[in-house]
Amino acid sequence: MTALLPKDVKLPPLERDWVVLCATRDRFKPNTIDPHVHLRAGDRVIVGGFRRPDRSIDPEVHAAAEPEIVEGHVLHDAPPSDEPAVVRLDVPPGEYYGFSGGPAAIVDSDAAVRVWGIAVGEEQIRGFWPPWRRRTILYVARLCPREVKRIQGMMKLNPLEATRYETRARGQAERVEPEEAWSR
């Protein structure tokens, strides 16, 4: 292990209490929240969540749940991004209980994930043709700019939160002092 350390770093003797620290480059950055995404019928979107078809309330089931990402398609053109709206997605058949609160996003031409909404519910419907085909519709509440600003403002007003992380394209953090947050 000492071969991996820089030459100027010395480890304390093993008989002493010590903690191994691991420093790595940032590998994960927050996804950009983009309420200005304009959705059209047929657009490909991805939605993340935790599929739990048994609908269990057992904490162990929740702890063991694996995150899942599914691909869907927008069923209708969404209104302009200035207005809140619920967008319907056609997703693969299945149970999507547990996806509520999960992010809905698009992947742009630069392979960047841009979050535009939050999953809020699902519905199983029987298709018109062929009549035996069942469709699963996932409902996503689209974030509008006004609501994103309002939510960010509410988070800044939380007196128990000494630091505030703004959602920015590059994932930069901004520290806001509690008394400064009240004045905004």
mmCIF file with all atom_site columns, C-alpha atoms in Angstrom:
data_model
loop_
_atom_site.group_PDB
_atom_site.id
_atom_site.type_symbol
_atom_site.label_atom_id
_atom_site.label_alt_id
_atom_site.label_comp_id
_atom_site.label_asym_id
_atom_site.label_entity_id
_atom_site.label_seq_id
_atom_site.pdbx_PDB_ins_code
_atom_site.Cartn_x
_atom_site.Cartn_y
_atom_site.Cartn_z
_atom_site.occupancy
_atom_site.B_iso_or_equiv
_atom_site.pdbx_formal_charge
_atom_site.auth_seq_id
_atom_site.auth_comp_id
_atom_site.auth_asym_id
_atom_site.auth_atom_id
_atom_site.pdbx_PDB_model_num
ATOM 1   C CA . MET A 1 1   ? 0.000   0.000  0.000   1.00 0.00 ? 1   MET A CA 1
ATOM 2   C CA . THR A 1 2   ? 2.827   2.397  0.747   1.00 0.00 ? 2   THR A CA 1
ATOM 3   C CA . ALA A 1 3   ? 4.031   2.033  -2.843  1.00 0.00 ? 3   ALA A CA 1
ATOM 4   C CA . LEU A 1 4   ? 0.863   3.830  -3.979  1.00 0.00 ? 4   LEU A CA 1
ATOM 5   C CA . LEU A 1 5   ? 1.483   6.874  -1.796  1.00 0.00 ? 5   LEU A CA 1
ATOM 6   C CA . PRO A 1 6   ? 3.476   9.908  -2.907  1.00 0.00 ? 6   PRO A CA 1
ATOM 7   C CA . LYS A 1 7   ? 7.002   9.980  -1.465  1.00 0.00 ? 7   LYS A CA 1
ATOM 8   C CA . ASP A 1 8   ? 6.283   12.930 0.827   1.00 0.00 ? 8   ASP A CA 1
ATOM 9   C CA . VAL A 1 9   ? 3.352   11.163 2.583   1.00 0.00 ? 9   VAL A CA 1
ATOM 10  C CA . LYS A 1 10  ? 4.309   9.045  5.614   1.00 0.00 ? 10  LYS A CA 1
ATOM 11  C CA . LEU A 1 11  ? 1.942   6.628  7.345   1.00 0.00 ? 11  LEU A CA 1
ATOM 12  C CA . PRO A 1 12  ? 1.847   6.488  11.164  1.00 0.00 ? 12  PRO A CA 1
ATOM 13  C CA . PRO A 1 13  ? 2.930   3.256  12.853  1.00 0.00 ? 13  PRO A CA 1
ATOM 14  C CA . LEU A 1 14  ? 0.278   0.513  12.873  1.00 0.00 ? 14  LEU A CA 1
ATOM 15  C CA . GLU A 1 15  ? 0.062   0.533  16.676  1.00 0.00 ? 15  GLU A CA 1
ATOM 16  C CA . ARG A 1 16  ? -1.461  4.033  16.613  1.00 0.00 ? 16  ARG A CA 1
ATOM 17  C CA . ASP A 1 17  ? -5.043  4.830  15.747  1.00 0.00 ? 17  ASP A CA 1
ATOM 18  C CA . TRP A 1 18  ? -5.221  6.044  12.177  1.00 0.00 ? 18  TRP A CA 1
ATOM 19  C CA . VAL A 1 19  ? -7.625  6.359  9.321   1.00 0.00 ? 19  VAL A CA 1
ATOM 20  C CA . VAL A 1 20  ? -6.889  5.752  5.681   1.00 0.00 ? 20  VAL A CA 1
ATOM 21  C CA . LEU A 1 21  ? -8.124  8.628  3.557   1.00 0.00 ? 21  LEU A CA 1
ATOM 22  C CA . CYS A 1 22  ? -8.903  8.168  -0.084  1.00 0.00 ? 22  CYS A CA 1
ATOM 23  C CA . ALA A 1 23  ? -8.746  11.112 -2.439  1.00 0.00 ? 23  ALA A CA 1
ATOM 24  C CA . THR A 1 24  ? -10.046 10.802 -5.966  1.00 0.00 ? 24  THR A CA 1
ATOM 25  C CA . ARG A 1 25  ? -10.933 13.094 -8.771  1.00 0.00 ? 25  ARG A CA 1
ATOM 26  C CA . ASP A 1 26  ? -14.634 14.012 -8.976  1.00 0.00 ? 26  ASP A CA 1
ATOM 27  C CA . ARG A 1 27  ? -16.181 11.257 -11.066 1.00 0.00 ? 27  ARG A CA 1
ATOM 28  C CA . PHE A 1 28  ? -19.842 12.106 -10.758 1.00 0.00 ? 28  PHE A CA 1
ATOM 29  C CA . LYS A 1 29  ? -21.380 15.491 -11.364 1.00 0.00 ? 29  LYS A CA 1
ATOM 30  C CA . PRO A 1 30  ? -25.003 16.473 -10.839 1.00 0.00 ? 30  PRO A CA 1
ATOM 31  C CA . ASN A 1 31  ? -27.152 16.389 -13.932 1.00 0.00 ? 31  ASN A CA 1
ATOM 32  C CA . THR A 1 32  ? -28.253 19.706 -15.345 1.00 0.00 ? 32  THR A CA 1
ATOM 33  C CA . ILE A 1 33  ? -31.845 20.685 -14.575 1.00 0.00 ? 33  ILE A CA 1
ATOM 34  C CA . ASP A 1 34  ? -33.173 22.224 -17.767 1.00 0.00 ? 34  ASP A CA 1
ATOM 35  C CA . PRO A 1 35  ? -36.804 23.353 -17.550 1.00 0.00 ? 35  PRO A CA 1
ATOM 36  C CA . HIS A 1 36  ? -36.523 24.807 -21.072 1.00 0.00 ? 36  HIS A CA 1
ATOM 37  C CA . VAL A 1 37  ? -36.495 21.409 -22.826 1.00 0.00 ? 37  VAL A CA 1
ATOM 38  C CA . HIS A 1 38  ? -39.183 21.418 -25.527 1.00 0.00 ? 38  HIS A CA 1
ATOM 39  C CA . LEU A 1 39  ? -40.761 17.976 -25.882 1.00 0.00 ? 39  LEU A CA 1
ATOM 40  C CA . ARG A 1 40  ? -42.487 16.728 -29.017 1.00 0.00 ? 40  ARG A CA 1
ATOM 41  C CA . ALA A 1 41  ? -44.470 13.563 -29.627 1.00 0.00 ? 41  ALA A CA 1
ATOM 42  C CA . GLY A 1 42  ? -42.103 10.653 -30.193 1.00 0.00 ? 42  GLY A CA 1
ATOM 43  C CA . ASP A 1 43  ? -39.090 12.188 -28.410 1.00 0.00 ? 43  ASP A CA 1
ATOM 44  C CA . ARG A 1 44  ? -36.972 9.592  -26.610 1.00 0.00 ? 44  ARG A CA 1
ATOM 45  C CA . VAL A 1 45  ? -36.639 10.179 -22.858 1.00 0.00 ? 45  VAL A CA 1
ATOM 46  C CA . ILE A 1 46  ? -35.181 8.278  -19.925 1.00 0.00 ? 46  ILE A CA 1
ATOM 47  C CA . VAL A 1 47  ? -36.690 7.945  -16.452 1.00 0.00 ? 47  VAL A CA 1
ATOM 48  C CA . GLY A 1 48  ? -34.960 6.692  -13.312 1.00 0.00 ? 48  GLY A CA 1
ATOM 49  C CA . GLY A 1 49  ? -36.457 5.061  -10.261 1.00 0.00 ? 49  GLY A CA 1
ATOM 50  C CA . PHE A 1 50  ? -36.710 1.948  -8.125  1.00 0.00 ? 50  PHE A CA 1
ATOM 51  C CA . ARG A 1 51  ? -39.063 -0.687 -9.539  1.00 0.00 ? 51  ARG A CA 1
ATOM 52  C CA . ARG A 1 52  ? -40.905 -2.523 -6.758  1.00 0.00 ? 52  ARG A CA 1
ATOM 53  C CA . PRO A 1 53  ? -43.741 -4.569 -8.220  1.00 0.00 ? 53  PRO A CA 1
ATOM 54  C CA . ASP A 1 54  ? -44.637 -6.088 -4.832  1.00 0.00 ? 54  ASP A CA 1
ATOM 55  C CA . ARG A 1 55  ? -45.436 -2.600 -3.421  1.00 0.00 ? 55  ARG A CA 1
ATOM 56  C CA . SER A 1 56  ? -43.923 -3.631 -0.100  1.00 0.00 ? 56  SER A CA 1
ATOM 57  C CA . ILE A 1 57  ? -43.469 -1.142 2.721   1.00 0.00 ? 57  ILE A CA 1
ATOM 58  C CA . ASP A 1 58  ? -40.790 -3.301 4.375   1.00 0.00 ? 58  ASP A CA 1
ATOM 59  C CA . PRO A 1 59  ? -37.628 -1.188 4.930   1.00 0.00 ? 59  PRO A CA 1
ATOM 60  C CA . GLU A 1 60  ? -35.393 -4.121 3.944   1.00 0.00 ? 60  GLU A CA 1
ATOM 61  C CA . VAL A 1 61  ? -37.088 -4.292 0.542   1.00 0.00 ? 61  VAL A CA 1
ATOM 62  C CA . HIS A 1 62  ? -36.459 -0.566 0.055   1.00 0.00 ? 62  HIS A CA 1
ATOM 63  C CA . ALA A 1 63  ? -32.809 -0.915 1.090   1.00 0.00 ? 63  ALA A CA 1
ATOM 64  C CA . ALA A 1 64  ? -32.267 -3.775 -1.365  1.00 0.00 ? 64  ALA A CA 1
ATOM 65  C CA . ALA A 1 65  ? -33.951 -2.024 -4.304  1.00 0.00 ? 65  ALA A CA 1
ATOM 66  C CA . GLU A 1 66  ? -31.665 -1.411 -7.266  1.00 0.00 ? 66  GLU A CA 1
ATOM 67  C CA . PRO A 1 67  ? -31.971 1.814  -9.265  1.00 0.00 ? 67  PRO A CA 1
ATOM 68  C CA . GLU A 1 68  ? -33.269 1.312  -12.767 1.00 0.00 ? 68  GLU A CA 1
ATOM 69  C CA . ILE A 1 69  ? -33.436 3.481  -15.864 1.00 0.00 ? 69  ILE A CA 1
ATOM 70  C CA . VAL A 1 70  ? -36.058 2.913  -18.551 1.00 0.00 ? 70  VAL A CA 1
ATOM 71  C CA . GLU A 1 71  ? -36.512 4.495  -21.940 1.00 0.00 ? 71  GLU A CA 1
ATOM 72  C CA . GLY A 1 72  ? -39.844 5.868  -23.059 1.00 0.00 ? 72  GLY A CA 1
ATOM 73  C CA . HIS A 1 73  ? -41.352 8.073  -25.720 1.00 0.00 ? 73  HIS A CA 1
ATOM 74  C CA . VAL A 1 74  ? -43.412 11.233 -25.362 1.00 0.00 ? 74  VAL A CA 1
ATOM 75  C CA . LEU A 1 75  ? -47.038 10.609 -26.422 1.00 0.00 ? 75  LEU A CA 1
ATOM 76  C CA . HIS A 1 76  ? -48.028 14.198 -27.221 1.00 0.00 ? 76  HIS A CA 1
ATOM 77  C CA . ASP A 1 77  ? -46.407 17.581 -27.808 1.00 0.00 ? 77  ASP A CA 1
ATOM 78  C CA . ALA A 1 78  ? -45.893 19.374 -24.504 1.00 0.00 ? 78  ALA A CA 1
ATOM 79  C CA . PRO A 1 79  ? -47.031 22.991 -24.096 1.00 0.00 ? 79  PRO A CA 1
ATOM 80  C CA . PRO A 1 80  ? -44.356 25.728 -23.933 1.00 0.00 ? 80  PRO A CA 1
ATOM 81  C CA . SER A 1 81  ? -41.848 25.224 -21.133 1.00 0.00 ? 81  SER A CA 1
ATOM 82  C CA . ASP A 1 82  ? -43.033 28.347 -19.267 1.00 0.00 ? 82  ASP A CA 1
ATOM 83  C CA . GLU A 1 83  ? -46.113 26.482 -18.027 1.00 0.00 ? 83  GLU A CA 1
ATOM 84  C CA . PRO A 1 84  ? -46.242 23.535 -15.634 1.00 0.00 ? 84  PRO A CA 1
ATOM 85  C CA . ALA A 1 85  ? -47.561 20.438 -17.361 1.00 0.00 ? 85  ALA A CA 1
ATOM 86  C CA . VAL A 1 86  ? -47.937 16.694 -16.968 1.00 0.00 ? 86  VAL A CA 1
ATOM 87  C CA . VAL A 1 87  ? -46.325 14.802 -19.828 1.00 0.00 ? 87  VAL A CA 1
ATOM 88  C CA . ARG A 1 88  ? -47.415 11.262 -20.694 1.00 0.00 ? 88  ARG A CA 1
ATOM 89  C CA . LEU A 1 89  ? -44.723 8.751  -21.654 1.00 0.00 ? 89  LEU A CA 1
ATOM 90  C CA . ASP A 1 90  ? -45.155 5.374  -23.335 1.00 0.00 ? 90  ASP A CA 1
ATOM 91  C CA . VAL A 1 91  ? -42.770 3.029  -21.483 1.00 0.00 ? 91  VAL A CA 1
ATOM 92  C CA . PRO A 1 92  ? -42.164 -0.746 -21.708 1.00 0.00 ? 92  PRO A CA 1
ATOM 93  C CA . PRO A 1 93  ? -44.902 -2.830 -20.034 1.00 0.00 ? 93  PRO A CA 1
ATOM 94  C CA . GLY A 1 94  ? -44.421 -3.385 -16.329 1.00 0.00 ? 94  GLY A CA 1
ATOM 95  C CA . GLU A 1 95  ? -44.987 -2.070 -12.850 1.00 0.00 ? 95  GLU A CA 1
ATOM 96  C CA . TYR A 1 96  ? -43.460 1.317  -12.124 1.00 0.00 ? 96  TYR A CA 1
ATOM 97  C CA . TYR A 1 97  ? -44.453 1.659  -8.492  1.00 0.00 ? 97  TYR A CA 1
ATOM 98  C CA . GLY A 1 98  ? -41.421 3.247  -6.864  1.00 0.00 ? 98  GLY A CA 1
ATOM 99  C CA . PHE A 1 99  ? -40.543 5.464  -9.807  1.00 0.00 ? 99  PHE A CA 1
ATOM 100 C CA . SER A 1 100 ? -42.466 8.392  -8.293  1.00 0.00 ? 100 SER A CA 1
ATOM 101 C CA . GLY A 1 101 ? -40.038 11.188 -7.544  1.00 0.00 ? 101 GLY A CA 1
ATOM 102 C CA . GLY A 1 102 ? -37.483 9.853  -10.009 1.00 0.00 ? 102 GLY A CA 1
ATOM 103 C CA . PRO A 1 103 ? -35.912 12.129 -12.611 1.00 0.00 ? 103 PRO A CA 1
ATOM 104 C CA . ALA A 1 104 ? -37.039 12.262 -16.240 1.00 0.00 ? 104 ALA A CA 1
ATOM 105 C CA . ALA A 1 105 ? -34.404 13.431 -18.695 1.00 0.00 ? 105 ALA A CA 1
ATOM 106 C CA . ILE A 1 106 ? -33.282 13.625 -22.277 1.00 0.00 ? 106 ILE A CA 1
ATOM 107 C CA . VAL A 1 107 ? -29.812 12.873 -23.575 1.00 0.00 ? 107 VAL A CA 1
ATOM 108 C CA . ASP A 1 108 ? -28.724 15.623 -25.943 1.00 0.00 ? 108 ASP A CA 1
ATOM 109 C CA . SER A 1 109 ? -26.417 15.369 -28.956 1.00 0.00 ? 109 SER A CA 1
ATOM 110 C CA . ASP A 1 110 ? -23.370 15.955 -26.705 1.00 0.00 ? 110 ASP A CA 1
ATOM 111 C CA . ALA A 1 111 ? -24.378 12.927 -24.561 1.00 0.00 ? 111 ALA A CA 1
ATOM 112 C CA . ALA A 1 112 ? -25.228 15.250 -21.655 1.00 0.00 ? 112 ALA A CA 1
ATOM 113 C CA . VAL A 1 113 ? -28.197 14.290 -19.469 1.00 0.00 ? 113 VAL A CA 1
ATOM 114 C CA . ARG A 1 114 ? -30.675 17.162 -19.018 1.00 0.00 ? 114 ARG A CA 1
ATOM 115 C CA . VAL A 1 115 ? -33.362 16.603 -16.369 1.00 0.00 ? 115 VAL A CA 1
ATOM 116 C CA . TRP A 1 116 ? -36.702 18.181 -17.316 1.00 0.00 ? 116 TRP A CA 1
ATOM 117 C CA . GLY A 1 117 ? -39.248 16.547 -14.999 1.00 0.00 ? 117 GLY A CA 1
ATOM 118 C CA . ILE A 1 118 ? -40.178 14.277 -12.100 1.00 0.00 ? 118 ILE A CA 1
ATOM 119 C CA . ALA A 1 119 ? -42.142 11.022 -12.405 1.00 0.00 ? 119 ALA A CA 1
ATOM 120 C CA . VAL A 1 120 ? -45.459 11.250 -10.550 1.00 0.00 ? 120 VAL A CA 1
ATOM 121 C CA . GLY A 1 121 ? -47.530 8.183  -11.459 1.00 0.00 ? 121 GLY A CA 1
ATOM 122 C CA . GLU A 1 122 ? -48.365 5.345  -13.829 1.00 0.00 ? 122 GLU A CA 1
ATOM 123 C CA . GLU A 1 123 ? -51.354 3.821  -15.566 1.00 0.00 ? 123 GLU A CA 1
ATOM 124 C CA . GLN A 1 124 ? -51.969 0.530  -17.360 1.00 0.00 ? 124 GLN A CA 1
ATOM 125 C CA . ILE A 1 125 ? -54.246 0.865  -20.383 1.00 0.00 ? 125 ILE A CA 1
ATOM 126 C CA . ARG A 1 126 ? -55.405 -1.533 -23.068 1.00 0.00 ? 126 ARG A CA 1
ATOM 127 C CA . GLY A 1 127 ? -54.220 -0.512 -26.530 1.00 0.00 ? 127 GLY A CA 1
ATOM 128 C CA . PHE A 1 128 ? -56.549 0.072  -29.460 1.00 0.00 ? 128 PHE A CA 1
ATOM 129 C CA . TRP A 1 129 ? -54.597 -1.975 -31.984 1.00 0.00 ? 129 TRP A CA 1
ATOM 130 C CA . PRO A 1 130 ? -53.809 -4.737 -31.467 1.00 0.00 ? 130 PRO A CA 1
ATOM 131 C CA . PRO A 1 131 ? -56.593 -4.920 -28.883 1.00 0.00 ? 131 PRO A CA 1
ATOM 132 C CA . TRP A 1 132 ? -54.763 -7.360 -26.614 1.00 0.00 ? 132 TRP A CA 1
ATOM 133 C CA . ARG A 1 133 ? -51.687 -5.133 -26.241 1.00 0.00 ? 133 ARG A CA 1
ATOM 134 C CA . ARG A 1 134 ? -51.461 -3.358 -22.913 1.00 0.00 ? 134 ARG A CA 1
ATOM 135 C CA . ARG A 1 135 ? -49.621 -0.075 -22.652 1.00 0.00 ? 135 ARG A CA 1
ATOM 136 C CA . THR A 1 136 ? -47.962 1.404  -19.628 1.00 0.00 ? 136 THR A CA 1
ATOM 137 C CA . ILE A 1 137 ? -48.186 5.166  -19.368 1.00 0.00 ? 137 ILE A CA 1
ATOM 138 C CA . LEU A 1 138 ? -45.858 6.991  -17.005 1.00 0.00 ? 138 LEU A CA 1
ATOM 139 C CA . TYR A 1 139 ? -46.877 10.501 -15.952 1.00 0.00 ? 139 TYR A CA 1
ATOM 140 C CA . VAL A 1 140 ? -44.114 13.065 -15.505 1.00 0.00 ? 140 VAL A CA 1
ATOM 141 C CA . ALA A 1 141 ? -44.548 16.552 -14.040 1.00 0.00 ? 141 ALA A CA 1
ATOM 142 C CA . ARG A 1 142 ? -42.461 18.894 -16.137 1.00 0.00 ? 142 ARG A CA 1
ATOM 143 C CA . LEU A 1 143 ? -40.434 21.454 -14.248 1.00 0.00 ? 143 LEU A CA 1
ATOM 144 C CA . CYS A 1 144 ? -41.102 24.994 -15.420 1.00 0.00 ? 144 CYS A CA 1
ATOM 145 C CA . PRO A 1 145 ? -38.581 27.816 -14.856 1.00 0.00 ? 145 PRO A CA 1
ATOM 146 C CA . ARG A 1 146 ? -40.840 29.642 -12.398 1.00 0.00 ? 146 ARG A CA 1
ATOM 147 C CA . GLU A 1 147 ? -41.228 26.532 -10.233 1.00 0.00 ? 147 GLU A CA 1
ATOM 148 C CA . VAL A 1 148 ? -37.515 25.735 -10.328 1.00 0.00 ? 148 VAL A CA 1
ATOM 149 C CA . LYS A 1 149 ? -36.742 29.254 -9.063  1.00 0.00 ? 149 LYS A CA 1
ATOM 150 C CA . ARG A 1 150 ? -39.435 28.979 -6.387  1.00 0.00 ? 150 ARG A CA 1
ATOM 151 C CA . ILE A 1 151 ? -38.066 25.639 -5.152  1.00 0.00 ? 151 ILE A CA 1
ATOM 152 C CA . GLN A 1 152 ? -34.522 26.978 -5.117  1.00 0.00 ? 152 GLN A CA 1
ATOM 153 C CA . GLY A 1 153 ? -35.745 30.009 -3.149  1.00 0.00 ? 153 GLY A CA 1
ATOM 154 C CA . MET A 1 154 ? -37.507 27.790 -0.609  1.00 0.00 ? 154 MET A CA 1
ATOM 155 C CA . MET A 1 155 ? -34.346 25.766 -0.120  1.00 0.00 ? 155 MET A CA 1
ATOM 156 C CA . LYS A 1 156 ? -32.345 28.948 0.476   1.00 0.00 ? 156 LYS A CA 1
ATOM 157 C CA . LEU A 1 157 ? -34.825 30.034 3.134   1.00 0.00 ? 157 LEU A CA 1
ATOM 158 C CA . ASN A 1 158 ? -34.297 26.892 5.196   1.00 0.00 ? 158 ASN A CA 1
ATOM 159 C CA . PRO A 1 159 ? -32.514 28.274 8.309   1.00 0.00 ? 159 PRO A CA 1
ATOM 160 C CA . LEU A 1 160 ? -31.216 24.814 9.242   1.00 0.00 ? 160 LEU A CA 1
ATOM 161 C CA . GLU A 1 161 ? -29.340 24.520 5.962   1.00 0.00 ? 161 GLU A CA 1
ATOM 162 C CA . ALA A 1 162 ? -26.054 26.404 6.230   1.00 0.00 ? 162 ALA A CA 1
ATOM 163 C CA . THR A 1 163 ? -24.921 25.519 2.739   1.00 0.00 ? 163 THR A CA 1
ATOM 164 C CA . ARG A 1 164 ? -26.875 25.616 -0.452  1.00 0.00 ? 164 ARG A CA 1
ATOM 165 C CA . TYR A 1 165 ? -26.037 23.828 -3.660  1.00 0.00 ? 165 TYR A CA 1
ATOM 166 C CA . GLU A 1 166 ? -27.326 25.541 -6.765  1.00 0.00 ? 166 GLU A CA 1
ATOM 167 C CA . THR A 1 167 ? -28.033 23.488 -9.832  1.00 0.00 ? 167 THR A CA 1
ATOM 168 C CA . ARG A 1 168 ? -25.779 24.819 -12.524 1.00 0.00 ? 168 ARG A CA 1
ATOM 169 C CA . ALA A 1 169 ? -24.584 23.485 -15.817 1.00 0.00 ? 169 ALA A CA 1
ATOM 170 C CA . ARG A 1 170 ? -21.164 22.691 -14.392 1.00 0.00 ? 170 ARG A CA 1
ATOM 171 C CA . GLY A 1 171 ? -22.350 21.506 -10.963 1.00 0.00 ? 171 GLY A CA 1
ATOM 172 C CA . GLN A 1 172 ? -20.687 24.361 -9.086  1.00 0.00 ? 172 GLN A CA 1
ATOM 173 C CA . ALA A 1 173 ? -21.532 24.877 -5.419  1.00 0.00 ? 173 ALA A CA 1
ATOM 174 C CA . GLU A 1 174 ? -22.428 28.173 -3.790  1.00 0.00 ? 174 GLU A CA 1
ATOM 175 C CA . ARG A 1 175 ? -22.339 28.773 -0.053  1.00 0.00 ? 175 ARG A CA 1
ATOM 176 C CA . VAL A 1 176 ? -25.174 30.890 1.293   1.00 0.00 ? 176 VAL A CA 1
ATOM 177 C CA . GLU A 1 177 ? -25.075 32.017 4.892   1.00 0.00 ? 177 GLU A CA 1
ATOM 178 C CA . PRO A 1 178 ? -28.425 31.603 6.739   1.00 0.00 ? 178 PRO A CA 1
ATOM 179 C CA . GLU A 1 179 ? -28.868 35.347 7.370   1.00 0.00 ? 179 GLU A CA 1
ATOM 180 C CA . GLU A 1 180 ? -28.052 36.090 3.720   1.00 0.00 ? 180 GLU A CA 1
ATOM 181 C CA . ALA A 1 181 ? -30.610 33.503 2.588   1.00 0.00 ? 181 ALA A CA 1
ATOM 182 C CA . TRP A 1 182 ? -33.382 35.292 4.480   1.00 0.00 ? 182 TRP A CA 1
ATOM 183 C CA . SER A 1 183 ? -32.616 38.560 2.732   1.00 0.00 ? 183 SER A CA 1
ATOM 184 C CA . ARG A 1 184 ? -32.934 37.081 -0.785  1.00 0.00 ? 184 ARG A CA 1
#
